[in-house]
Coordinates of C-alpha atoms and ligand atoms in Angstrom, one line a residue:
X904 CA -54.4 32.2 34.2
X905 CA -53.7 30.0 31.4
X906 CA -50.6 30.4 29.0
X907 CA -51.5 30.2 25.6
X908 CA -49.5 28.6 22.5
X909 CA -49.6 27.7 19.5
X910 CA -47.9 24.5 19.6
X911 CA -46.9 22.7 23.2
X912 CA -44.6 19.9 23.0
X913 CA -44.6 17.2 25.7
X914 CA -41.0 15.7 26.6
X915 CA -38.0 17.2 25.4
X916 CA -36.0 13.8 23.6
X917 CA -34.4 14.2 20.3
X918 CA -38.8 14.1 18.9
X919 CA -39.7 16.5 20.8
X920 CA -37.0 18.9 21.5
X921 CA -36.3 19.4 17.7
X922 CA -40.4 19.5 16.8
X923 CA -40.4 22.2 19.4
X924 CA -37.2 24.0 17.8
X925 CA -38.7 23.5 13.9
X926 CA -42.1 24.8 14.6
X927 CA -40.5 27.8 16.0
X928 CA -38.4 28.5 12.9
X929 CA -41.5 28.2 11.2
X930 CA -43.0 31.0 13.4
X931 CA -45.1 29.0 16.1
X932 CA -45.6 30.3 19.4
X933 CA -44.1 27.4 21.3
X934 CA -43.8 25.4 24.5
X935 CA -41.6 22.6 25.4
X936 CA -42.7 20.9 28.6
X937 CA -40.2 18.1 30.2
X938 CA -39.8 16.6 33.5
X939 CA -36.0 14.9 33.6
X940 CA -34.2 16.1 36.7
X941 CA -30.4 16.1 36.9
X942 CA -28.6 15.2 39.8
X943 CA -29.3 18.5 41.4
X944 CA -33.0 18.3 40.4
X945 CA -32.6 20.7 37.8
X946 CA -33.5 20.6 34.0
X947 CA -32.0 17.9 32.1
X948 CA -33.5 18.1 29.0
X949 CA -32.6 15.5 25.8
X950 CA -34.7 12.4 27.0
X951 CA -33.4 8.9 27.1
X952 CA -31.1 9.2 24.1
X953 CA -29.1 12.6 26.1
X954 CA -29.3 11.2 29.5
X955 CA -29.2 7.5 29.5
X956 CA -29.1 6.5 26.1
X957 CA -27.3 7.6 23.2
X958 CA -24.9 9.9 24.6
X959 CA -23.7 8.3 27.6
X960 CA -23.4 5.2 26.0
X961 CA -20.9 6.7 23.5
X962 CA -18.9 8.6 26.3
X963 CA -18.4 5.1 27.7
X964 CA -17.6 3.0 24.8
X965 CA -15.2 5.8 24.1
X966 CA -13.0 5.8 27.4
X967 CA -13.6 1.8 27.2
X968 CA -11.8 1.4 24.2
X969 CA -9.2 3.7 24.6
X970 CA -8.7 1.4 27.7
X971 CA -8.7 -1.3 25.4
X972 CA -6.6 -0.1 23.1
X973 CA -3.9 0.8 25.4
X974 CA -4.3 -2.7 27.2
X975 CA -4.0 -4.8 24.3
X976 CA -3.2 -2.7 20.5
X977 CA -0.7 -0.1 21.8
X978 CA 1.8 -2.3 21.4
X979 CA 1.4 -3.3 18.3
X980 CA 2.1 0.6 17.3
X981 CA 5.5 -0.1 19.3
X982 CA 3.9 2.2 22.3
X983 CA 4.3 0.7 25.8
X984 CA 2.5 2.0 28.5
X985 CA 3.9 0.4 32.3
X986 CA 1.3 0.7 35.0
X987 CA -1.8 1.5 32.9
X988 CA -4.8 1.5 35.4
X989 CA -8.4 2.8 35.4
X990 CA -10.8 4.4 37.1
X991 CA -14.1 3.5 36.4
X992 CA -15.5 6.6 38.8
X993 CA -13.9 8.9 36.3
X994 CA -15.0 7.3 33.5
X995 CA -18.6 7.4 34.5
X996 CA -18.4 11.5 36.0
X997 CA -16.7 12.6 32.4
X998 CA -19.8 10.7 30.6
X999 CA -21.8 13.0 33.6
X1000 CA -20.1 16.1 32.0
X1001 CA -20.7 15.3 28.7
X1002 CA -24.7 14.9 29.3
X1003 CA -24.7 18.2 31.2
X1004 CA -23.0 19.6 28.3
X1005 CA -25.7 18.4 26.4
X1006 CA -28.4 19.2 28.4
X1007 CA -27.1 22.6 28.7
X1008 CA -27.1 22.4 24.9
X1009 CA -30.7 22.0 24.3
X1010 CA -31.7 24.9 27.0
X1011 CA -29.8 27.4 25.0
X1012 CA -31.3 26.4 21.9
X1013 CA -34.9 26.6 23.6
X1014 CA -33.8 30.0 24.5
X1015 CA -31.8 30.8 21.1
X1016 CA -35.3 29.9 19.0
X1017 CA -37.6 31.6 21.6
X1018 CA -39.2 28.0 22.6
X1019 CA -40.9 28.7 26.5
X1020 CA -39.2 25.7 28.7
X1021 CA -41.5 24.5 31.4
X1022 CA -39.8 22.0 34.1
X1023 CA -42.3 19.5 35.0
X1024 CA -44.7 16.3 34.0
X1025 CA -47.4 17.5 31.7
X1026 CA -50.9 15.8 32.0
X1027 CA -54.0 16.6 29.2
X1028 CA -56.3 18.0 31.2
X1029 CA -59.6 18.5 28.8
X1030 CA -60.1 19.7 25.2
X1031 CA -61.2 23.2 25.0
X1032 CA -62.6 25.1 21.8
X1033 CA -60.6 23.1 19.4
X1034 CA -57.7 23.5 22.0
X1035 CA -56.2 21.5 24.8
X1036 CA -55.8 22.6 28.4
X1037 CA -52.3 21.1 29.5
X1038 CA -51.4 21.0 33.2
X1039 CA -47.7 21.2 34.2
X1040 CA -46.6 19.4 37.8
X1041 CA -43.3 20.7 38.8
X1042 CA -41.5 23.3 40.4
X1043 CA -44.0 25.4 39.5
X1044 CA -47.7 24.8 38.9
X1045 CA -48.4 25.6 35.4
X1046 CA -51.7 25.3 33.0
X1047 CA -51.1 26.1 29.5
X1048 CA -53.4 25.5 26.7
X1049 CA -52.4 25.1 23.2
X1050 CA -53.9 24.5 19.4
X1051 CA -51.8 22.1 18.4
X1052 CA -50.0 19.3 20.9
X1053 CA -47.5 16.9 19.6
X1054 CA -46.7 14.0 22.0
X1055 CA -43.6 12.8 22.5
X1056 CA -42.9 10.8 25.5
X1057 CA -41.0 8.3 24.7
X1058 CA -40.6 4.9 26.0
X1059 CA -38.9 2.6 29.3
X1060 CA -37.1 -0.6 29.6
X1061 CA -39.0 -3.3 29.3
X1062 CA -38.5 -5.2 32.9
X1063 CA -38.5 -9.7 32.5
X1064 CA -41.2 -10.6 34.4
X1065 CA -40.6 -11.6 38.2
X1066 CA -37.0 -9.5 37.8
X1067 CA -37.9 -5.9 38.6
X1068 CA -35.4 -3.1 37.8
X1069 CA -33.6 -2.1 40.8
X1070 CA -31.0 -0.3 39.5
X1071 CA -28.5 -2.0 41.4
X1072 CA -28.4 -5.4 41.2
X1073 CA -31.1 -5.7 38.1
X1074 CA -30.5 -3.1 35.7
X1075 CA -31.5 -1.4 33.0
X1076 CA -29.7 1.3 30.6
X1077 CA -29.9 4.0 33.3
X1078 CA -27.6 1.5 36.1
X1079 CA -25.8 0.1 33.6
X1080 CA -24.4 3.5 32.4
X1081 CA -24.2 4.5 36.3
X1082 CA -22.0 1.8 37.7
X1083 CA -18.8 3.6 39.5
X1084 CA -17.0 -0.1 40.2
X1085 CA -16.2 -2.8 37.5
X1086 CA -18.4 -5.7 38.2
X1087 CA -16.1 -8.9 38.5
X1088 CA -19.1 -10.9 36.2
X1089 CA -21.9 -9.0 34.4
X1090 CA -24.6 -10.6 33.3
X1091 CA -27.0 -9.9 30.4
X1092 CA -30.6 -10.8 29.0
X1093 CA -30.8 -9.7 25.3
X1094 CA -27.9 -9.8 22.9
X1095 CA -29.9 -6.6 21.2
X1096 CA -28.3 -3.2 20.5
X1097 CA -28.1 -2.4 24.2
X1098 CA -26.7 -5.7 24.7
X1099 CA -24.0 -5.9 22.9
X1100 CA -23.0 -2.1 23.8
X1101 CA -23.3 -2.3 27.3
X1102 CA -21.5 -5.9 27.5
X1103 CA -18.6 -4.1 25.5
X1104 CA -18.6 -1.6 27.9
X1105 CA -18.1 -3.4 30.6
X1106 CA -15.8 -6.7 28.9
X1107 CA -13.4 -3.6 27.8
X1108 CA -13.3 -2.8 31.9
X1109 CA -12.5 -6.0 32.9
X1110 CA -15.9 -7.5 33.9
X1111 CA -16.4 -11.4 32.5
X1112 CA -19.7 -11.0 30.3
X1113 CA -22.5 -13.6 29.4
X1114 CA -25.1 -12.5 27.4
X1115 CA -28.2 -14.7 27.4
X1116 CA -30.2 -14.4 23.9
X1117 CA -33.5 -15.6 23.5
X1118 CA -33.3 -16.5 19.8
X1119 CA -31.4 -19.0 18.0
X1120 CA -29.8 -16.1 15.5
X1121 CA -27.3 -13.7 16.4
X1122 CA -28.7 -10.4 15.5
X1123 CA -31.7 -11.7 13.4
X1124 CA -32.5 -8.4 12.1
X1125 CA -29.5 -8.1 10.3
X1126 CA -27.8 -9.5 7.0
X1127 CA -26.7 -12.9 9.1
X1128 CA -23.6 -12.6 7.1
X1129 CA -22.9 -9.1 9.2
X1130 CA -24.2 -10.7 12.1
X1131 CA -21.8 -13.8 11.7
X1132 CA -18.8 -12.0 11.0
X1133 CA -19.7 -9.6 14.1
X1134 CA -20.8 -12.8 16.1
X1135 CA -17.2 -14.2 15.5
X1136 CA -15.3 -10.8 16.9
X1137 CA -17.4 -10.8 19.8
X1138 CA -16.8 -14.1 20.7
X1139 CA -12.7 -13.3 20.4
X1140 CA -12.6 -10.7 22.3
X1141 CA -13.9 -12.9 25.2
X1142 CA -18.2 -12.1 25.3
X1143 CA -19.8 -15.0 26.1
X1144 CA -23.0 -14.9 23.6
X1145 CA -25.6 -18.0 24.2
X1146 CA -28.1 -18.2 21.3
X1147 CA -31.4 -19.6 21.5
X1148 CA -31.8 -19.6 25.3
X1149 CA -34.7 -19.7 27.8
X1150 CA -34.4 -17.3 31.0
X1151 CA -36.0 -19.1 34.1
X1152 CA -36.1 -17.7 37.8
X1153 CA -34.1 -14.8 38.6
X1154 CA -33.2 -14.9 42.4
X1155 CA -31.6 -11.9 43.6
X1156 CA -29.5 -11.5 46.7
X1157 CA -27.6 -8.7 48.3
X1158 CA -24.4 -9.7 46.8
X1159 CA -25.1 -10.8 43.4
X1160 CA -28.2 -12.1 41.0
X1161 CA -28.7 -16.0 40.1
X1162 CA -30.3 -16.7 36.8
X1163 CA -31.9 -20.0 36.2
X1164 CA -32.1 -21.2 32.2
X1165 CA -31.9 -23.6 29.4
X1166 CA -29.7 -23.7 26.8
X1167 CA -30.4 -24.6 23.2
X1168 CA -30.3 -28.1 23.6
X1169 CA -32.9 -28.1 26.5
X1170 CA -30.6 -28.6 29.3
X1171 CA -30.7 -26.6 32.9
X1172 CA -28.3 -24.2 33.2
X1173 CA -27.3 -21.2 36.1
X1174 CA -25.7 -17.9 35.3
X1175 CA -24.2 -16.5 38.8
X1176 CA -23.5 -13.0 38.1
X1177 CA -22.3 -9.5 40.3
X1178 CA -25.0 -7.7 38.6
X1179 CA -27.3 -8.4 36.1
X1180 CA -28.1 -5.9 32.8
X1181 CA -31.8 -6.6 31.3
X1182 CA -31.7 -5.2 27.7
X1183 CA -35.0 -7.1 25.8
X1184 CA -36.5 -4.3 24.5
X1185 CA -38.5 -1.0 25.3
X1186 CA -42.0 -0.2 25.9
X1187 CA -43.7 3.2 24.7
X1188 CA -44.2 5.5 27.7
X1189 CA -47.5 7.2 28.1
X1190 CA -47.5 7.3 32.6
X1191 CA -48.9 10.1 33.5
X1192 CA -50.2 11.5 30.3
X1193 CA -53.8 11.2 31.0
X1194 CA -54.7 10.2 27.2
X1195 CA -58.0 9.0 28.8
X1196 CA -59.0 12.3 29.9
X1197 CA -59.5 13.4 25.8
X1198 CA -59.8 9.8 24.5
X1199 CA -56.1 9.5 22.7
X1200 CA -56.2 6.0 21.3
X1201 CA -53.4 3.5 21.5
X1202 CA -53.0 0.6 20.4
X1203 CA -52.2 -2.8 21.9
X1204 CA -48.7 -2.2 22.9
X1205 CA -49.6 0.9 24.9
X1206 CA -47.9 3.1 21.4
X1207 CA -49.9 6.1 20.6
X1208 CA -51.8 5.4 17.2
X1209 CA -50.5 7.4 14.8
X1210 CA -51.0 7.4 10.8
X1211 CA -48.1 7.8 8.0
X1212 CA -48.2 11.4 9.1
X1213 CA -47.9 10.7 13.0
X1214 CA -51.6 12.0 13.2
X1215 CA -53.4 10.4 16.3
X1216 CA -57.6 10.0 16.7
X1217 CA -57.7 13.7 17.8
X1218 CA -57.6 16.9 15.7
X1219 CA -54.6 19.0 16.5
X1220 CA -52.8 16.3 18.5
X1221 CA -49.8 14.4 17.1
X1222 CA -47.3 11.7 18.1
X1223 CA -43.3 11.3 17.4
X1224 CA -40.7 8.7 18.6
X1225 CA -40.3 6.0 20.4
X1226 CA -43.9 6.2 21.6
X1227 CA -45.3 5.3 18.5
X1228 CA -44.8 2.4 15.8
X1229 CA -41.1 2.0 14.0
X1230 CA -37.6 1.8 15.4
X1231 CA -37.0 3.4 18.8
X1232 CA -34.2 5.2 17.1
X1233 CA -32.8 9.2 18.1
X1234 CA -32.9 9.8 14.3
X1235 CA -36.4 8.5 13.5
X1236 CA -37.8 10.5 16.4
X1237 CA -35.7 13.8 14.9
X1238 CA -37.1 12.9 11.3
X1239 CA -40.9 12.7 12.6
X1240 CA -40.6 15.8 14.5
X1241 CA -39.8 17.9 11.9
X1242 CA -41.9 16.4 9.4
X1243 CA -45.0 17.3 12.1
X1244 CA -43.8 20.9 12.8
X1245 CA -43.8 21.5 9.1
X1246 CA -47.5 19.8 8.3
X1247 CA -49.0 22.2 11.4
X1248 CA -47.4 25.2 9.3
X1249 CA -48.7 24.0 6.2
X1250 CA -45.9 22.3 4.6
X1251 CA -45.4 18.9 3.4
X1252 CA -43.1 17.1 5.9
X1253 CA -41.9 13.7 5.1
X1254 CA -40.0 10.8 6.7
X1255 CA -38.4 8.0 4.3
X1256 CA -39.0 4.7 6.3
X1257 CA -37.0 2.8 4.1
X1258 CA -33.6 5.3 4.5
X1259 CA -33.4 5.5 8.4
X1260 CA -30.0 4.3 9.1
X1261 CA -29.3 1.6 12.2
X1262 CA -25.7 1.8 14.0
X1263 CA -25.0 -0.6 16.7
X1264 CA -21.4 0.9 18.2
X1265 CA -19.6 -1.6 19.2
X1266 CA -15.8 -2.6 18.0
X1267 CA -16.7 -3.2 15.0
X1268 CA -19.4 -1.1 15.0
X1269 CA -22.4 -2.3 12.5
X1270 CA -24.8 -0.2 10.6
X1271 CA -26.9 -0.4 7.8
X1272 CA -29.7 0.6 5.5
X1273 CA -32.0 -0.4 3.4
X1274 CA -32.7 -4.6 3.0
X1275 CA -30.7 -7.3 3.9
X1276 CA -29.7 -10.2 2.2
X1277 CA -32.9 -12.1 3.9
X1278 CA -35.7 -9.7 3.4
X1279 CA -34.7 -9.7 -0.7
X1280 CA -34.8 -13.3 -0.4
X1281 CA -38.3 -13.4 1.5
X1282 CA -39.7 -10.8 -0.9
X1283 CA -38.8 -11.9 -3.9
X1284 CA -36.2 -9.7 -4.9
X1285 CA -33.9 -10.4 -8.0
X1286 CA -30.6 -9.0 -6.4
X1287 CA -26.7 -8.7 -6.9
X1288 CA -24.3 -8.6 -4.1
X1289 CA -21.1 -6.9 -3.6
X1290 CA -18.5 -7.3 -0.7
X1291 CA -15.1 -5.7 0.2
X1292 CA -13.3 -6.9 3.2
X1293 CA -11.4 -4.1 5.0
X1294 CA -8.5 -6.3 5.2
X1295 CA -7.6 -5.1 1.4
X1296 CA -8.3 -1.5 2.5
X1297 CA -5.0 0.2 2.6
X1298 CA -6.6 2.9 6.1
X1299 CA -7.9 -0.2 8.1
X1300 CA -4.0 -1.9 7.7
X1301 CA -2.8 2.0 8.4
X1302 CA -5.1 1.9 11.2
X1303 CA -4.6 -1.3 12.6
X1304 CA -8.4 -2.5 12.1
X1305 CA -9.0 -4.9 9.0
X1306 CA -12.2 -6.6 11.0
X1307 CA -15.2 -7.2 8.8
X1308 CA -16.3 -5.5 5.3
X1309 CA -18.9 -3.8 3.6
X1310 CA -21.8 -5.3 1.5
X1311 CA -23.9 -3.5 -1.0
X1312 CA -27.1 -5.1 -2.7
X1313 CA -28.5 -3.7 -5.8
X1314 CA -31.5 -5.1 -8.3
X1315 CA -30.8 -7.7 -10.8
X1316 CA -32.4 -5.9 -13.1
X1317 CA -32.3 -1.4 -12.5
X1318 CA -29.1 -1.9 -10.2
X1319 CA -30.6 0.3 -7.8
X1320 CA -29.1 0.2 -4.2
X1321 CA -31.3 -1.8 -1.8
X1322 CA -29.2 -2.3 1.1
X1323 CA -26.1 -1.2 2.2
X1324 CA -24.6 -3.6 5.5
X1325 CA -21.3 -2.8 7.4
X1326 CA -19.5 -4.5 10.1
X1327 CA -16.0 -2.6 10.9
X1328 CA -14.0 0.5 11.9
X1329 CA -16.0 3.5 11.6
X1330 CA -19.3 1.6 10.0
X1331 CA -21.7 5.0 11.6
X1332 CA -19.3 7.1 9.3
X1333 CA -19.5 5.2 6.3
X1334 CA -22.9 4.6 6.2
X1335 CA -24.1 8.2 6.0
X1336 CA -22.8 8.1 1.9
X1337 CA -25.2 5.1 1.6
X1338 CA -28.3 6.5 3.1
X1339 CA -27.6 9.5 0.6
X1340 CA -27.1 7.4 -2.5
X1341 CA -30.1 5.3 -1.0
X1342 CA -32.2 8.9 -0.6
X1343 CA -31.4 10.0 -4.2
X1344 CA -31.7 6.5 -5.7
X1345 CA -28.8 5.8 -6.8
X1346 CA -27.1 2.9 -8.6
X1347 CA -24.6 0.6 -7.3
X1348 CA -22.3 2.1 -10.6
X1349 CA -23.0 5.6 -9.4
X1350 CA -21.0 5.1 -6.0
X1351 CA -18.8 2.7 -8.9
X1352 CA -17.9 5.9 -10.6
X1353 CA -17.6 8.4 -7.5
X1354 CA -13.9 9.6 -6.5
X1355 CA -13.3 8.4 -3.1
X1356 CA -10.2 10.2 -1.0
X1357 CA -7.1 7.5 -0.4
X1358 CA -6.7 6.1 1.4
X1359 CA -9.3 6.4 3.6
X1360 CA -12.1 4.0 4.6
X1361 CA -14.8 5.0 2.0
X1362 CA -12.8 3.6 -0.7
X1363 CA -14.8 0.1 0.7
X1364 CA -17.7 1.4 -0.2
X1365 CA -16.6 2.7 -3.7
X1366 CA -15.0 -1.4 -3.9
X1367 CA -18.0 -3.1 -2.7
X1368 CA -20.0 -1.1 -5.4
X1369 CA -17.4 -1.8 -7.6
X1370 CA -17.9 -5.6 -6.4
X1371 CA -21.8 -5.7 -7.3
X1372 CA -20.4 -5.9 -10.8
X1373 CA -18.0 -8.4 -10.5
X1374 CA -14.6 -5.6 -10.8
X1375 CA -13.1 -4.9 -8.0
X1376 CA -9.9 -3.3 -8.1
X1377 CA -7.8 -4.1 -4.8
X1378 CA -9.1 -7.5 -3.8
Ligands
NAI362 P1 -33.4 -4.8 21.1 O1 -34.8 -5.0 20.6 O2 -32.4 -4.2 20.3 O3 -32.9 -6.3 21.6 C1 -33.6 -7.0 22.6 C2 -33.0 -8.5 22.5 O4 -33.5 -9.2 23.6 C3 -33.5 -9.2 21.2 O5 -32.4 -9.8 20.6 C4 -34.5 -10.2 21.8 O6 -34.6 -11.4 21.0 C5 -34.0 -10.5 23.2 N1 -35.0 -10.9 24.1 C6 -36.2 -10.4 24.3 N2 -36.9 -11.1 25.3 C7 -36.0 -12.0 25.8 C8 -36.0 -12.9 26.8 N3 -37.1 -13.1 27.6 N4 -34.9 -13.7 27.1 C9 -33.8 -13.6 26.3 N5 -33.7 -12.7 25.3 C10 -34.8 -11.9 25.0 O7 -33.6 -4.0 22.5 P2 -32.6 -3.3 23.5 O8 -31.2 -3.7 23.2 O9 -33.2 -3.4 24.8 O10 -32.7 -1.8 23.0 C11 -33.9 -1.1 23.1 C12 -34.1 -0.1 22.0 O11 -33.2 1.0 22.2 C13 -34.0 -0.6 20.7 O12 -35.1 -0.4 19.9 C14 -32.8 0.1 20.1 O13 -33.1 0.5 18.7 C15 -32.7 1.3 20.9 N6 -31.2 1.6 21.1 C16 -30.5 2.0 20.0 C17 -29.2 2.2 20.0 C18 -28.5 2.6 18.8 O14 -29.1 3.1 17.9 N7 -27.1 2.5 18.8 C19 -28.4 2.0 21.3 C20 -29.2 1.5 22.3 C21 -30.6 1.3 22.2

């Protein structure tokens, strides 16, 4: 017998977890189907970003830096610490806890919003009477059919060619978050967000890092004068970052990988390392769906096609996340989700491409929104710029962190915020004001004329609006 709903959600990520939560708010009959197994082959529910993504990498850089910190900037707080050590097992089986927590998390707010939790890969099966018969491989053998279906699978590491992930000398964000043992050198392919994260990681624990970046620009999608000033703390902390390079062979042995490549200036180069991280990118994950079964289209890249709306070829079926076009971001899948689970009720869901926020969480962490300094340029874009450095910001002295600053572009002409760009202490905080002036259109003098608590960091903000106009008042 088939189990009948109104909406079934397949995978349970930060898309399709929250779809499945909003559309039962809305009063949907609904089922979340998703096959992640935790180490005890139970239900680990939260996709990519809760078990090998987002979370775990913050649990990490966390305990990292406190390492750090203790290491190196203690000290300068007059705090000694005699026979600081580490224990990189303990590290990695706290991040464990915090995922379960997680985990645990979403399963009581499946049960807390009557969502039905199946455990298990779901498959389209056939299209029945403007419906779709969904089969569930798991524990358990289900087959449930359902009127609407939002897809929301996700996506995998993309593996170099020739350099297969096996998780333990080649590895991608799931062995790289796994390692129990600090790896005397760490290598790196990709100086992308995962990159630069998991080379902090593991730099902070002691390993010697070389991260080998295809282009010649250091974080090309940002505001290059972000990227520089990040580019130049990397560098001091001791990350080896080379630009512009060309990954050759990739031999791998039983006690460490061998990379073959050529630096910028063409010359042959070889990059012995203990293990190596491959971070170029993800794909959009549809194994095992069966799309072909009830002709769901993708397109070139193996993405789901979707419309503005996140509407795919078929009536009733919809797409969220990483499996479809824009930023593999946690946040942009959330958005999308709920935007669909209010369209299948009726309403008028909608996701502002041009507010999702980016945060890349290393020390200094670097976020942003809106355009950079080059994509006004390439557009055409009659802009004013306005930066503060943290080094005048009375908290970042107090703190002990004066890396970086933040920018703020507005139009020449209407003043209006285009882009807001941060590369310091706390940049994932700060930001959230900007995507919210950003969301309600606000002015560069708006933020100008906000009170901002002192001291605190958001008074940079407040100064780099001030800035835009040419009147700062602490630098
Ligand atoms: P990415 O797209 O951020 O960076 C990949 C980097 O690899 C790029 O700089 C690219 O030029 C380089 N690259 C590609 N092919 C190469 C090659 N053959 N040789 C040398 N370099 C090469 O991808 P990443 O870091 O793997 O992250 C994947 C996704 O996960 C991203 O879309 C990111 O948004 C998301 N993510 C987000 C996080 C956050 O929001 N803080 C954290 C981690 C991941």
């Amino acid at each position: 017998m088939s189990k009948q709903f109104d909406v079934i959600v397949i995978g349970g990520g930060p898309g399709g977890y929250i779809a499945a939560i909003r559309a039962a708010q809305l009063g949907k009959n609904v089922a979340c189907v998703d096959e992640w197994k935790n180490a005890t082959g139970g239900p680990a529910p939260g996709g990519t970003c809760t078990n090998v993504g987002c979370i775990p990498s913050k649990a990490l850089l966390q305990s990292s830096e406190h390492f750090e910190q203790a290491s190196h900037h203690f000290a300068d707080h007059g705090i000694t610490v005699k026979g600081l050590s580490m224990d990189a097992g303990k590290m990695v089986a706290r991040k464990d806890a915090v995922v379960k927590q997680n985990n645990d998390g979403i399963l009581y707010l499946f049960k807390k919003n009557k969502v039905s939790f199946f455990h298990g890969r779901a498959s389209f099966v056939k299209a029945v009477d403007g419906a779709y018969e969904i089969k569930v491989a798991g524990a358990a053998e289900e087959t449930l059919v359902g009127q609407q279906i939002i897809v929301a699978t996700g996506s995998n590491a993309r593996a170099l060619p020739g350099a297969p992930f096996d998780e333990t000398m080649v590895l991608s964000n799931e062995g790289a978050l796994a390692l129990t043992a600090v790896p005397k050198k760490m290598g790196l392919i990709g100086s992308g967000v995962i990159g630069l994260e998991m080379g902090s990681v593991w730099r902070r624990l002691g390993s010697e890092v070389t991260i080998l970046e295809g282009l010649p620009d250091f974080l090309g999608a940002v505001d290059q004068q972000i990227a520089k000033e990040a580019h130049k703390a990397f560098v001091k902390q001791g990350l080896k970052i080379e630009l512009g390079v060309k990954v050759g062979d990739i031999k791998v042995g039983k006690k460490g990988v061998s990379v073959a490549w050529t630096n910028a200036k063409g010359e042959a180069q070889t990059l012995d390392v203990d293990k190596l991280i491959v971070s170029i990118g993800r794909v959009p994950n549809t194994i095992g769906l069966n799309a072909e079964a009830v002709g769901l289209k993708l397109d070139e890249r193996g993405a789901i096609l979707v419309d503005a709306d996140c509407k795919t070829n078929l009536p009733g079926v919809w797409a969220v996340g990483d499996v479809v076009r824009g930023p593999m971001l946690a946040h942009k899948a959330e958005e999308e989700g709920v935007a669909v689970a209010e369209r299948i009720a009726g309403q008028h869901g909608h996701v502002n491409f041009n507010t999702i926020p980016w945060v890349i969480y290393t020390s200094p962490e670097i976020a942003w929104v809106g355009r950079n300094e080059q994509q006004l340029k390439a557009d055409g874009v009659a802009y004013k710029a306005g930066t503060f450095p943290f080094l005048a910001n009375g908290r970042a002295r107090a703190l002990g962190d004066t890396t970086g600053m933040v920018k703020m572009l507005a139009d020449a002409t209407t003043d209006e915020i285009l882009g807001v760009h941060i590369v310091g202490p706390m940049a994932s905080e700060l930001i959230a004001e900007c995507v919210l002036a950003m969301e309600f259109r606000a002015s560069s003098e708006d933020i100008a004329r906000v009170c901002h608590a002192h001291p605190s960091l958001s008074e940079s903000t407040k100064e780099a609006a001030l800035a835009v106009d040419k009147r700062t008042l602490n630098f």
